[in-house]
CSV table of C-alpha atoms and ligand atoms in Angstrom, one decimal:
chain,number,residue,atom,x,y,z
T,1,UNK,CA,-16.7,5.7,0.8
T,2,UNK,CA,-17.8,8.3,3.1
T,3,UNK,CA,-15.6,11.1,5.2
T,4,UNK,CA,-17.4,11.4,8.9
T,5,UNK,CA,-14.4,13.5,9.2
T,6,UNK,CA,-11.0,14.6,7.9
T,7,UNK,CA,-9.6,11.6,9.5
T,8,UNK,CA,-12.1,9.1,8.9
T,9,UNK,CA,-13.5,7.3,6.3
T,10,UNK,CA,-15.9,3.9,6.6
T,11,UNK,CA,-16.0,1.9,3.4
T,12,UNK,CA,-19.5,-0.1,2.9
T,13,UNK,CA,-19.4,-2.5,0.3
T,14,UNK,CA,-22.5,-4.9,-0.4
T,15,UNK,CA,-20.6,-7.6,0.2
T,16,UNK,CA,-17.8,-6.4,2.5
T,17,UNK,CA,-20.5,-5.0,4.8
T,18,UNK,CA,-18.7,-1.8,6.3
T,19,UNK,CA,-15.4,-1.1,8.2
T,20,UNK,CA,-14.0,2.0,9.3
T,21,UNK,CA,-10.2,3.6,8.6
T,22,UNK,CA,-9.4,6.1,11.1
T,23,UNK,CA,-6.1,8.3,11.4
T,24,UNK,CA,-5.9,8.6,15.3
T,25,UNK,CA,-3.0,9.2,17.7
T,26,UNK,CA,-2.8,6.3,20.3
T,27,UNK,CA,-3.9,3.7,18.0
T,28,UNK,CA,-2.9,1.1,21.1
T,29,UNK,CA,-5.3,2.8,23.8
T,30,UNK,CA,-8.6,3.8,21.6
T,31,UNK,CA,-12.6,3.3,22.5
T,32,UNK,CA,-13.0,2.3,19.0
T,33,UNK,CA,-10.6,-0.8,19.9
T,34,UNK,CA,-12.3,-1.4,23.2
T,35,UNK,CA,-15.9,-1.9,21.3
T,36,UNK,CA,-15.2,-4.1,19.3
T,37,UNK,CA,-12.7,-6.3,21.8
T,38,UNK,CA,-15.7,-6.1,23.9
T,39,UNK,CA,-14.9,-9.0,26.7
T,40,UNK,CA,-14.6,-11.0,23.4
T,41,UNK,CA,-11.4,-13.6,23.2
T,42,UNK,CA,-8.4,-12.0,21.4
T,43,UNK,CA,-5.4,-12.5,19.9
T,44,UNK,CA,-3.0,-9.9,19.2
T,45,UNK,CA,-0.2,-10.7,16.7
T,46,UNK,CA,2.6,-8.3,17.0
T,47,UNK,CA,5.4,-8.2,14.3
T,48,UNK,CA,9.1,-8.6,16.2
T,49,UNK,CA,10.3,-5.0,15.6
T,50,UNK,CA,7.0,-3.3,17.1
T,51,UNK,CA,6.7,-5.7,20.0
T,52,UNK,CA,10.6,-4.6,20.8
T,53,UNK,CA,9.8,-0.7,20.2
T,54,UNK,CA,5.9,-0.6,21.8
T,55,UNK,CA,6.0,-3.3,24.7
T,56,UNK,CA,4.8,-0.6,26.9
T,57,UNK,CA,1.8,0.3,25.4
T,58,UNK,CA,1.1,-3.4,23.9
T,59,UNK,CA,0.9,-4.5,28.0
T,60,UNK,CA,-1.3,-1.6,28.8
T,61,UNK,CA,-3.7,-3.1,25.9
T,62,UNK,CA,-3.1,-6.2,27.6
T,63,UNK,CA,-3.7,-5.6,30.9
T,64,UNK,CA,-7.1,-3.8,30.3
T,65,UNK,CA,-8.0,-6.5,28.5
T,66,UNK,CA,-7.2,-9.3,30.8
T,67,UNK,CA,-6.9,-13.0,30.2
T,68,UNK,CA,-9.2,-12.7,27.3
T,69,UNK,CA,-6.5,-11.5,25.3
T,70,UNK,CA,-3.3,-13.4,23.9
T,71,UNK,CA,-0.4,-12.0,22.0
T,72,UNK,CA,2.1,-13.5,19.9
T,73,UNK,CA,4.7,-12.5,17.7
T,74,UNK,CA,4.9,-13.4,14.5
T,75,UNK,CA,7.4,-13.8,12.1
T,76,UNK,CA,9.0,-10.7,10.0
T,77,UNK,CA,10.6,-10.7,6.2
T,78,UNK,CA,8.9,-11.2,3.3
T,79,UNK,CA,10.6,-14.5,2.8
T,80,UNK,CA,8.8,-16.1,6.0
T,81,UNK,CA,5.2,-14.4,4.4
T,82,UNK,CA,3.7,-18.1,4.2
T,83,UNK,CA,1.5,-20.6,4.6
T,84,UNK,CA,3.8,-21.9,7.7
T,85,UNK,CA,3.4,-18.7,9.7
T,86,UNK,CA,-0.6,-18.6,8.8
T,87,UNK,CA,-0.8,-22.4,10.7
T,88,UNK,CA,1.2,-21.2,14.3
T,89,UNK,CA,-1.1,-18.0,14.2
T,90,UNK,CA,-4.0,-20.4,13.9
T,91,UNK,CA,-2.7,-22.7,16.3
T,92,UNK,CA,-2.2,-20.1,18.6
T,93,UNK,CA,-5.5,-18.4,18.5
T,94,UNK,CA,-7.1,-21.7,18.9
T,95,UNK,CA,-5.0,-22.5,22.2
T,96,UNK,CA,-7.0,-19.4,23.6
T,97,UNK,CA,-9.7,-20.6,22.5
T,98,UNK,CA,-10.8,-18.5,20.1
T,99,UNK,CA,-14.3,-18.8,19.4
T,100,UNK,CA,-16.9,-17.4,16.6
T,101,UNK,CA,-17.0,-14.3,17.9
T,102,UNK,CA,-13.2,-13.8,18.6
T,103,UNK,CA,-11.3,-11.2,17.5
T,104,UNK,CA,-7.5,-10.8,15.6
T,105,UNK,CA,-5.4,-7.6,16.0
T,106,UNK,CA,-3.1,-7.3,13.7
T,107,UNK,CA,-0.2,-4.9,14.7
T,108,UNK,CA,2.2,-4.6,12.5
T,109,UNK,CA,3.2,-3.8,8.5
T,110,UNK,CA,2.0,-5.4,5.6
T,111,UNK,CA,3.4,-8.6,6.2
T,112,UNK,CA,1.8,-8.9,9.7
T,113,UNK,CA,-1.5,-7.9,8.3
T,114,UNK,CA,-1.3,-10.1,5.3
T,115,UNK,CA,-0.9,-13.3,7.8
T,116,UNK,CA,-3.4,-12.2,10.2
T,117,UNK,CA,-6.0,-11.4,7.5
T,118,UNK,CA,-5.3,-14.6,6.5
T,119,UNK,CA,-5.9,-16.2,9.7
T,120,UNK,CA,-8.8,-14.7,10.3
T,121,UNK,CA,-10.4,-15.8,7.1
T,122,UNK,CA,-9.6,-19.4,8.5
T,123,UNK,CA,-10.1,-19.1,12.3
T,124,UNK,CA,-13.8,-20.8,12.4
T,125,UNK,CA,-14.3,-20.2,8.9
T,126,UNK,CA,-13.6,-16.6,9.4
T,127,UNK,CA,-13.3,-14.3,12.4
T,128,UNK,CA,-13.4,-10.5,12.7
T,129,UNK,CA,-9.7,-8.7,12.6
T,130,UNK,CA,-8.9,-5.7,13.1
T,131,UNK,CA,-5.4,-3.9,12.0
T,132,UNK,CA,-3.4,-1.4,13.8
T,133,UNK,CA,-0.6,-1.0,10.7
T,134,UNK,CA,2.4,0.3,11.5
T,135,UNK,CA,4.1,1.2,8.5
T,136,UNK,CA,3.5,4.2,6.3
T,137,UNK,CA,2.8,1.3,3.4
T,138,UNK,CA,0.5,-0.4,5.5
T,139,UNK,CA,-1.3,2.5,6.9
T,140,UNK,CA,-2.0,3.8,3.3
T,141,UNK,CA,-2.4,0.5,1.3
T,142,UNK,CA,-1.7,-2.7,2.5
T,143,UNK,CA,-4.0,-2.7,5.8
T,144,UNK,CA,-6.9,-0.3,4.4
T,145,UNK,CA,-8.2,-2.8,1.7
T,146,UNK,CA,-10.3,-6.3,1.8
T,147,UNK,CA,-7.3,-8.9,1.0
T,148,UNK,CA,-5.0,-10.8,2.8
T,149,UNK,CA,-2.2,-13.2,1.5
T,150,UNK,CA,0.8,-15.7,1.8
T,151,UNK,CA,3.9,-16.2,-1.0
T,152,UNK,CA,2.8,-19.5,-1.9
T,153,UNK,CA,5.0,-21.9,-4.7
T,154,UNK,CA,8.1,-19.6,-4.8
T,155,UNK,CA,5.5,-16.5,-6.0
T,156,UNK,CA,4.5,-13.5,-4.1
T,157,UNK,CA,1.5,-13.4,-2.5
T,158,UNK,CA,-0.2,-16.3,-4.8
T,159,UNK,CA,-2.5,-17.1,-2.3
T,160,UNK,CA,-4.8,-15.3,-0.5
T,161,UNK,CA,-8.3,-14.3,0.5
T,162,UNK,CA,-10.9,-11.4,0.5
T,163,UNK,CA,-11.5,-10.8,4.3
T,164,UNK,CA,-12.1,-7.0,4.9
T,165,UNK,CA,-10.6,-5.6,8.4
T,166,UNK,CA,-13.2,-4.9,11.2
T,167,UNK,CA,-11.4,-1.6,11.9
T,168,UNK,CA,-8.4,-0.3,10.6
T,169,UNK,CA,-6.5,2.4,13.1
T,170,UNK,CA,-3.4,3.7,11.6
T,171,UNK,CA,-1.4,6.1,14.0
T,172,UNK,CA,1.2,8.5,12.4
T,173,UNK,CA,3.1,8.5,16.0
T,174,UNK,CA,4.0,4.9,15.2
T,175,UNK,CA,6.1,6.3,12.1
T,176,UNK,CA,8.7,8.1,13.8
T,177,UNK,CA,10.4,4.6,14.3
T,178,UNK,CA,10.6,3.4,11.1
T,179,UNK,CA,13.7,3.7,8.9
T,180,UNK,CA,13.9,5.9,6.4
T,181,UNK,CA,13.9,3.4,2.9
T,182,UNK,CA,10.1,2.1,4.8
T,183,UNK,CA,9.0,5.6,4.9
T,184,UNK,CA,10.4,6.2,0.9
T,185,UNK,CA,8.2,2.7,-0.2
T,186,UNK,CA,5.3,4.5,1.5
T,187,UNK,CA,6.0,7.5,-0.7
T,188,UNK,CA,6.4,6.1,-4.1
T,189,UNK,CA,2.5,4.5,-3.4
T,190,UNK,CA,1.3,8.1,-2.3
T,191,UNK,CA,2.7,9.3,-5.2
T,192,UNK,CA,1.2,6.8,-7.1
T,193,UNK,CA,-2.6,7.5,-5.9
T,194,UNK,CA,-1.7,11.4,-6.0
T,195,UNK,CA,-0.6,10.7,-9.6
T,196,UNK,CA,-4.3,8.8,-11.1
T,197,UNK,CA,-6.9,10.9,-8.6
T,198,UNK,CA,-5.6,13.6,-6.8
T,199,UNK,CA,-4.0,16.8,-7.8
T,200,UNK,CA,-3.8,18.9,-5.0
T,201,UNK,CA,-2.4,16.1,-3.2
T,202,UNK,CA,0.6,15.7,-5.7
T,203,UNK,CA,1.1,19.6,-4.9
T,204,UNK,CA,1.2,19.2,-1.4
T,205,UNK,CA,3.7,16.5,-1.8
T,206,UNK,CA,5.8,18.8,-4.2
T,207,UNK,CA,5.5,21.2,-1.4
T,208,UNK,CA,6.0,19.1,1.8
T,209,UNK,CA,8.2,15.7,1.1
T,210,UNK,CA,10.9,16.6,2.0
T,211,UNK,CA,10.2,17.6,5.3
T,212,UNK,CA,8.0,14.6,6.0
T,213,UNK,CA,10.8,12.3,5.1
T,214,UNK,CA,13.2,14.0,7.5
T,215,UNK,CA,10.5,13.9,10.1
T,216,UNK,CA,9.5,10.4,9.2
T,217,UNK,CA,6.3,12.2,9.3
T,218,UNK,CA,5.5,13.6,12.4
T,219,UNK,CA,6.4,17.4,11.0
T,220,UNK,CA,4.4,19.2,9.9
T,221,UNK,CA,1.8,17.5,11.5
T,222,UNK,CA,-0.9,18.7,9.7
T,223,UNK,CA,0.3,18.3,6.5
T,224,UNK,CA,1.4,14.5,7.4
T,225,UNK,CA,-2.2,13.9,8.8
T,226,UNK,CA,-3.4,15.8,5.1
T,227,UNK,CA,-1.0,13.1,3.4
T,228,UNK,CA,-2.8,10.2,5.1
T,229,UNK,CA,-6.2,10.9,4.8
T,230,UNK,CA,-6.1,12.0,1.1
T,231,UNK,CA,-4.2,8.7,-0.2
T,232,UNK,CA,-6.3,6.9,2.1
T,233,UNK,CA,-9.3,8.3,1.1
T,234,UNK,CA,-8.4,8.2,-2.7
T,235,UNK,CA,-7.4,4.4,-1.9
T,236,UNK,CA,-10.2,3.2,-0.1
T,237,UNK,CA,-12.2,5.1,-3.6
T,238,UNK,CA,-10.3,3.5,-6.2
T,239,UNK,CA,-11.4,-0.1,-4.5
T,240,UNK,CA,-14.6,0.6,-4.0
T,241,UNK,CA,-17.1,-0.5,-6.3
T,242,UNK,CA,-14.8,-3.6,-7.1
T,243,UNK,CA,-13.6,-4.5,-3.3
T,244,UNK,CA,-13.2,-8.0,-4.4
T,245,UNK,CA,-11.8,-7.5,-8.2
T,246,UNK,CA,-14.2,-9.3,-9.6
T,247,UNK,CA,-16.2,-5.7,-11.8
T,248,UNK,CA,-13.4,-4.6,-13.6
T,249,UNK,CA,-9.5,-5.0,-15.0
T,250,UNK,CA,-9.6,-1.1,-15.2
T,251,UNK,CA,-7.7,-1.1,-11.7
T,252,UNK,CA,-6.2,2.9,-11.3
T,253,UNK,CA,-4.2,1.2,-8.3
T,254,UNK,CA,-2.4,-0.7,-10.8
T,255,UNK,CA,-0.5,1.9,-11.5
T,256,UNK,CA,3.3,2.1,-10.9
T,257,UNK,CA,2.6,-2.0,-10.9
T,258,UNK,CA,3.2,-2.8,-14.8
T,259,UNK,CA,6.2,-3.2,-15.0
T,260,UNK,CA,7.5,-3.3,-11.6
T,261,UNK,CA,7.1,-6.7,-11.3
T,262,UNK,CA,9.7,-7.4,-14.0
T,263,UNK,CA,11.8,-5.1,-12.2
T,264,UNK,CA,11.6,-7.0,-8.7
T,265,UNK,CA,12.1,-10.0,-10.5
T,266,UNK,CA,15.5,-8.8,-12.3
T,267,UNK,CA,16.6,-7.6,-9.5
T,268,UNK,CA,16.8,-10.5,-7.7
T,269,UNK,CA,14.7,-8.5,-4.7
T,270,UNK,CA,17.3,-6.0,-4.2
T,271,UNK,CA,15.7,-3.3,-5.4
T,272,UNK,CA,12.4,-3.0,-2.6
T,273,UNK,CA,9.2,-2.8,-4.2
T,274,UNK,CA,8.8,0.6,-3.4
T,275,UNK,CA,12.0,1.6,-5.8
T,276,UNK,CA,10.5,-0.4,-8.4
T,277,UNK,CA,7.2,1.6,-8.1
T,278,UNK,CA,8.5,4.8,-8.3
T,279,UNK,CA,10.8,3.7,-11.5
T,280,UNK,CA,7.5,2.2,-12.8
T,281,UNK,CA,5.5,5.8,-12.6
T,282,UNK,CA,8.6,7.1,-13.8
T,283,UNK,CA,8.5,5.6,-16.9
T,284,UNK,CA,4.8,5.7,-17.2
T,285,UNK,CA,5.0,9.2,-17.1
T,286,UNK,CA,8.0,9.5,-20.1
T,287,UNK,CA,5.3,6.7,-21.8
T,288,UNK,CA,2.4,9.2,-21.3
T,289,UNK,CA,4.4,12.3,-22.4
T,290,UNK,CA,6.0,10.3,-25.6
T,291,UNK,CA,2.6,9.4,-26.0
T,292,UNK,CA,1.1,12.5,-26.5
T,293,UNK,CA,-1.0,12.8,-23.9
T,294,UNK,CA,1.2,14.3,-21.2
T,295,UNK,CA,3.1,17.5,-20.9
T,296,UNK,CA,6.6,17.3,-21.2
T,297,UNK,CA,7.1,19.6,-18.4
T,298,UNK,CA,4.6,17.7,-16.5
T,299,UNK,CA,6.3,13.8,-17.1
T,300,UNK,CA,9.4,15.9,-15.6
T,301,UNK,CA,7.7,17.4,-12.8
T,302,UNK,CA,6.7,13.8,-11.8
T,303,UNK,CA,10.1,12.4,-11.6
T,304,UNK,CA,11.2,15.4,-10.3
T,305,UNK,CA,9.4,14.6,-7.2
T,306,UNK,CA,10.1,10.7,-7.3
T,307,UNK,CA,13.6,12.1,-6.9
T,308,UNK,CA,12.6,14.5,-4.3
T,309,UNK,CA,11.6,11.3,-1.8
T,310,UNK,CA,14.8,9.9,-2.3
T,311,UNK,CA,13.4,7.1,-5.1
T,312,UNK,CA,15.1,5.9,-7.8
T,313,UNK,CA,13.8,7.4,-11.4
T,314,UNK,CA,15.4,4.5,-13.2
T,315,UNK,CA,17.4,1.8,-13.3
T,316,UNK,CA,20.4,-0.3,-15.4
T,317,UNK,CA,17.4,-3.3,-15.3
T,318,UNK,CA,15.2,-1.6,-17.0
T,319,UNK,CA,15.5,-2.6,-20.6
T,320,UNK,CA,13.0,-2.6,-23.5
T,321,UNK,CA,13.1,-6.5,-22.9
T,322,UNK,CA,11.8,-6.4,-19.7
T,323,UNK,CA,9.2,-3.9,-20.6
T,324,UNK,CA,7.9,-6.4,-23.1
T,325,UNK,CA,7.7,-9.1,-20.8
T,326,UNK,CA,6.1,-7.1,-18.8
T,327,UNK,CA,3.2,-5.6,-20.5
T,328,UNK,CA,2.4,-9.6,-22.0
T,329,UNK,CA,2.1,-10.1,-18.5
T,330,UNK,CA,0.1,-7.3,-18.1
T,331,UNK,CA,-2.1,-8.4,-20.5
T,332,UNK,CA,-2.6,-12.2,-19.5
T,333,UNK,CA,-3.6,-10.5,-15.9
T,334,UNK,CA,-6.3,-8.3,-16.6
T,335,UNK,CA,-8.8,-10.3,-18.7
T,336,UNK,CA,-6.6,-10.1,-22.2
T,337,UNK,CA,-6.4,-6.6,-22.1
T,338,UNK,CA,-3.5,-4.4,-21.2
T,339,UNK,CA,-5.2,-2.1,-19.4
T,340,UNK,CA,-2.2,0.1,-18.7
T,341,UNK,CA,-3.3,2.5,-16.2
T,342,UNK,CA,-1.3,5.8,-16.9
T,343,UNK,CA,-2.0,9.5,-16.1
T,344,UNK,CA,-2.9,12.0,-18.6
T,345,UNK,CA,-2.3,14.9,-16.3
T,346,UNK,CA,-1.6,14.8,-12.7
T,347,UNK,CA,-4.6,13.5,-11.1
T,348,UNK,CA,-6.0,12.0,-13.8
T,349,UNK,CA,-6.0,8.6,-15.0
T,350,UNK,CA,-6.8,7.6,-18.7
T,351,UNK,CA,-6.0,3.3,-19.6
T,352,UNK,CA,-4.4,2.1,-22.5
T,353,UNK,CA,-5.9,-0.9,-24.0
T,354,UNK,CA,-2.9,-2.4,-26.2
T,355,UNK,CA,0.5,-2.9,-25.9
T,356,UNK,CA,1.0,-2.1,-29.6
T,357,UNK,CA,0.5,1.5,-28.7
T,358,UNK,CA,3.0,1.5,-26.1
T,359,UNK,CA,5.5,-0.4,-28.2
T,360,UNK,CA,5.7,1.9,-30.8
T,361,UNK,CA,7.6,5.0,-27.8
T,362,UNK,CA,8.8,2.5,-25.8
T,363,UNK,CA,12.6,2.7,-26.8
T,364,UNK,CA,11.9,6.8,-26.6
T,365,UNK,CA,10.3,6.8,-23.1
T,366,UNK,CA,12.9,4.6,-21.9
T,367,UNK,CA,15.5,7.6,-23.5
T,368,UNK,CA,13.8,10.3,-21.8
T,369,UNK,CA,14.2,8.5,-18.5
T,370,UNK,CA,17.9,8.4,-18.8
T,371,UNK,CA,17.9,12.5,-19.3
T,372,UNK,CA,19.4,14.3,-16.3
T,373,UNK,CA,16.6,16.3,-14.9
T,374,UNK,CA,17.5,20.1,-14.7
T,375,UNK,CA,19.3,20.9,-11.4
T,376,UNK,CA,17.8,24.1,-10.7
T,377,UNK,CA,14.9,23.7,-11.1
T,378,UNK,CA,12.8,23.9,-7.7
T,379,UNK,CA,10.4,21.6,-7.3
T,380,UNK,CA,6.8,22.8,-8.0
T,381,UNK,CA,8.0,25.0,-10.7
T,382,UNK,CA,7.4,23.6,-14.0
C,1,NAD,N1,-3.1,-7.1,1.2
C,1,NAD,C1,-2.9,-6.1,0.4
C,1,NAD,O1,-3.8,-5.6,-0.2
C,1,NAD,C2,-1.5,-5.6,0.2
C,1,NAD,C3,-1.2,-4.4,-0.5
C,1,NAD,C4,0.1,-4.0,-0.6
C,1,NAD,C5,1.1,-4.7,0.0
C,1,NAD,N2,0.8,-5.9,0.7
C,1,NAD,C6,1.9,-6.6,1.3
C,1,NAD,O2,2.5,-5.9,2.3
C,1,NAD,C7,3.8,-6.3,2.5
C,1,NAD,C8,4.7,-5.0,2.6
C,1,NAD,O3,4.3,-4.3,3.8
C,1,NAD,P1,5.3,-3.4,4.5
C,1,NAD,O4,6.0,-2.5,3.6
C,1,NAD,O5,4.6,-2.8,5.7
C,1,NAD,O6,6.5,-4.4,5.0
C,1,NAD,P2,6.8,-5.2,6.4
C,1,NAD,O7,5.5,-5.6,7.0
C,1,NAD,O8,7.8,-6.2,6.0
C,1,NAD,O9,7.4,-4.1,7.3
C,1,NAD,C9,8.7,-3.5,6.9
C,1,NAD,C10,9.7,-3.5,8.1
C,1,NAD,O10,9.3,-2.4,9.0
C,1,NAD,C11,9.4,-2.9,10.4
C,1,NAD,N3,8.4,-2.1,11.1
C,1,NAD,C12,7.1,-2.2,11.1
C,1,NAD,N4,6.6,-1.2,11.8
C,1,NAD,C13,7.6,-0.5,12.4
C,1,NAD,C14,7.7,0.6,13.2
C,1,NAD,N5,6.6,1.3,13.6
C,1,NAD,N6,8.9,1.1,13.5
C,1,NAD,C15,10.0,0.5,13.1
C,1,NAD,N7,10.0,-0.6,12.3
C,1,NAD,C16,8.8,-1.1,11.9
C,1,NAD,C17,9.0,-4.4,10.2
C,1,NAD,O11,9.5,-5.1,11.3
C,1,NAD,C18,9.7,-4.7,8.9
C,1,NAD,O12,11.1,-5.1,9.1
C,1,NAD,C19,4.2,-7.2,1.4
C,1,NAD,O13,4.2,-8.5,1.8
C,1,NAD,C20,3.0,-6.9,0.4
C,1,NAD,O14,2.8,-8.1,-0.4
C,1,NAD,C21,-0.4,-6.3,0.8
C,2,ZN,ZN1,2.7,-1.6,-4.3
């Protein structure tokens, strides 16, 4: 991964061959766009909400694109994330006649960028796509990496291919539209990355969050833009070198997604993935400290700052039980091994290889998250 600026970062990959993610304002109207649209066929696939909120600027695209370029809708919910919504984008792009060197443009959150991915992959055994994501999720994970997937059999996202994006353009302005529990999931993966490889981004957030969930991230700008590129950056890092997941089971961005799963699953999908994250890194970090790697004050200064963005710390689900489950799991996923990716100060990942270590301070770590966290206690001090 290399920085050609504070705002953009191009990932090449021997395989993946080399696609840019920039942070830009204007994502919709952008010379990057233009070159590769190039007079090639297009289809753009719009999810619902954004077509209702950014008609205006979708029909300028449009209309300096002319007849070469389609767009669609496509279908929103994670329920409708399937193998159904994959065939009508398919259909559609091959009604414009989509050719070899036709191009996707994905605009939308993770959903919309999972199908197109997928699409794309198909589309004359695989076309180029490029993603304009619209959530904070998708901006900072979802759209920035090489896969794209459909829920397949009644489980999430059990299909799927590797397909890296063309270009990826995520624009911050698209944020101030999005409602406030979108903009919290975005957070508890930001924390998550700050949390395994980047300090002074964790102390930014301690600084910043609130206002940037108020703002929905448009104030203060600078520090919003700072937010983006960092976990971006740190993201588009913690892939590389194993784009496809076939080098290692020692995944940092697995972290916060242990025993979230479980959670998910308990829930019965009322509690959003993001919620399940965040109570995931919060127990990681009570794991960490119990385990005697972690500061006390420091396991508290993490969940302080869940708490901060509004995200649950625990949750009535959360039983040792489920933690079990989850780590076999665990362990049945990444080659045999648990390879529990928690944080041994902030910044810093360190994996644990069995779950017989984390057995033994399970029922403690899942005391300490109960503990009230000290009310006056500003966040930052620790
Ligand atoms: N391929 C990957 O590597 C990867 C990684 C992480 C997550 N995912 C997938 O991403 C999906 C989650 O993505 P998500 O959180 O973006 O959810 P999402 O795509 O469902 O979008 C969330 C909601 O926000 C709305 N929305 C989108 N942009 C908006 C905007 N600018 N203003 C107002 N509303 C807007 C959408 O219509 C939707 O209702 C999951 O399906 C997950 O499996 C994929
Ligand atoms: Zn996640």
């Amino acid at each position: 991964v290399t920085a050609s600026s504070t705002a953009s970062f191009t990932m090449d990959h021997e395989r993946a061959g080399r696609y840019t993610v920039r942070i830009v304002p204007e994502a919709l109207n952008r010379p990057e766009l233009d070159a590769v649209l190039d007079g090639r066929r297009s289809l753009v696939v719009v999810s619902p909400t954004v077509e209702r909120l950014y008609a205006p600027a979708l029909d300028a695209l449009a209309a300096r694109n002319g007849p070469r370029m389609r767009r669609i809708v496509c279908v929103s919910g994670e329920p409708a994330k399937g193998l159904a919504a994959v065939e009508r984008i398919c259909d559609a792009a091959l009604a414009a006649g989509m050719d070899r060197h036709g191009v996707f443009v994905a605009v939308g959150g993770g959903v919309c960028s999972d199908l197109v991915t997928m699409a794309a992959s198909l589309v004359r055994r695989g076309v180029r796509c490029v993603r304009i994501p619209t959530t904070l999720v998708a901006q900072i994970d979802a759209a920035i990496g090489a896969k794209g997937a459909v829920n397949f059999a009644g489980r999430k996202s059990s299909l799927g291919c590797f397909h890296p994006p063309a270009l990826v353009l995520a624009d911050p302005v698209l944020l101030r539209t999005l409602p406030l529990p979108e903009i919290r999931a975005g957070l508890a993966e930001i924390i998550k990355i700050a949390l395994v490889s980047d300090a002074p981004l964790f102390e930014l957030l301690e600084r910043v969050v609130p206002e940037l969930l108020a703002t929905r991230f448009q104030e203060p700008a600078d520090d919003a833009t700072t937010v983006m590129a960092a976990s971006i950056r740190r993201m588009l890092e913690a892939l590389d070198g194993n784009l496809f997941e076939d080098r290692s089971y020692r995944r940092t961005v697995d972290a916060g997604h242990t025993f979230s799963p479980k959670l998910e699953a308990a829930a019965r999908f009322t509690i959003r993935h993001g919620e399940a994250v965040a109570v995931d890194l919060a127990l990681s970090a009570t794991l960490a400290a119990r385990l005697g790697f972690l500061a006390t004050g420091t396991s508290e200064r993490i969940r302080r700052l869940i708490a901060t963005a509004g995200l649950p710390i625990t949750s009535d689900d959360l039983t040792a039980e489920l933690c079990r489950d989850a780590l076999a799991e665990a362990v049945r996923h990444r080659g045999g091994r648990l390879n529990l990716p928690l944080f041994d100060a902030v910044g810093h990942a360190r994996f644990v290889d069995t779950s017989q270590v984390v057995d033994q301070v399970l029922e403690l770590a899942l005391e300490d998250l109960r503990l009230p966290l000290a009310e006056d206690q500003r966040v930052g001090v620790s």
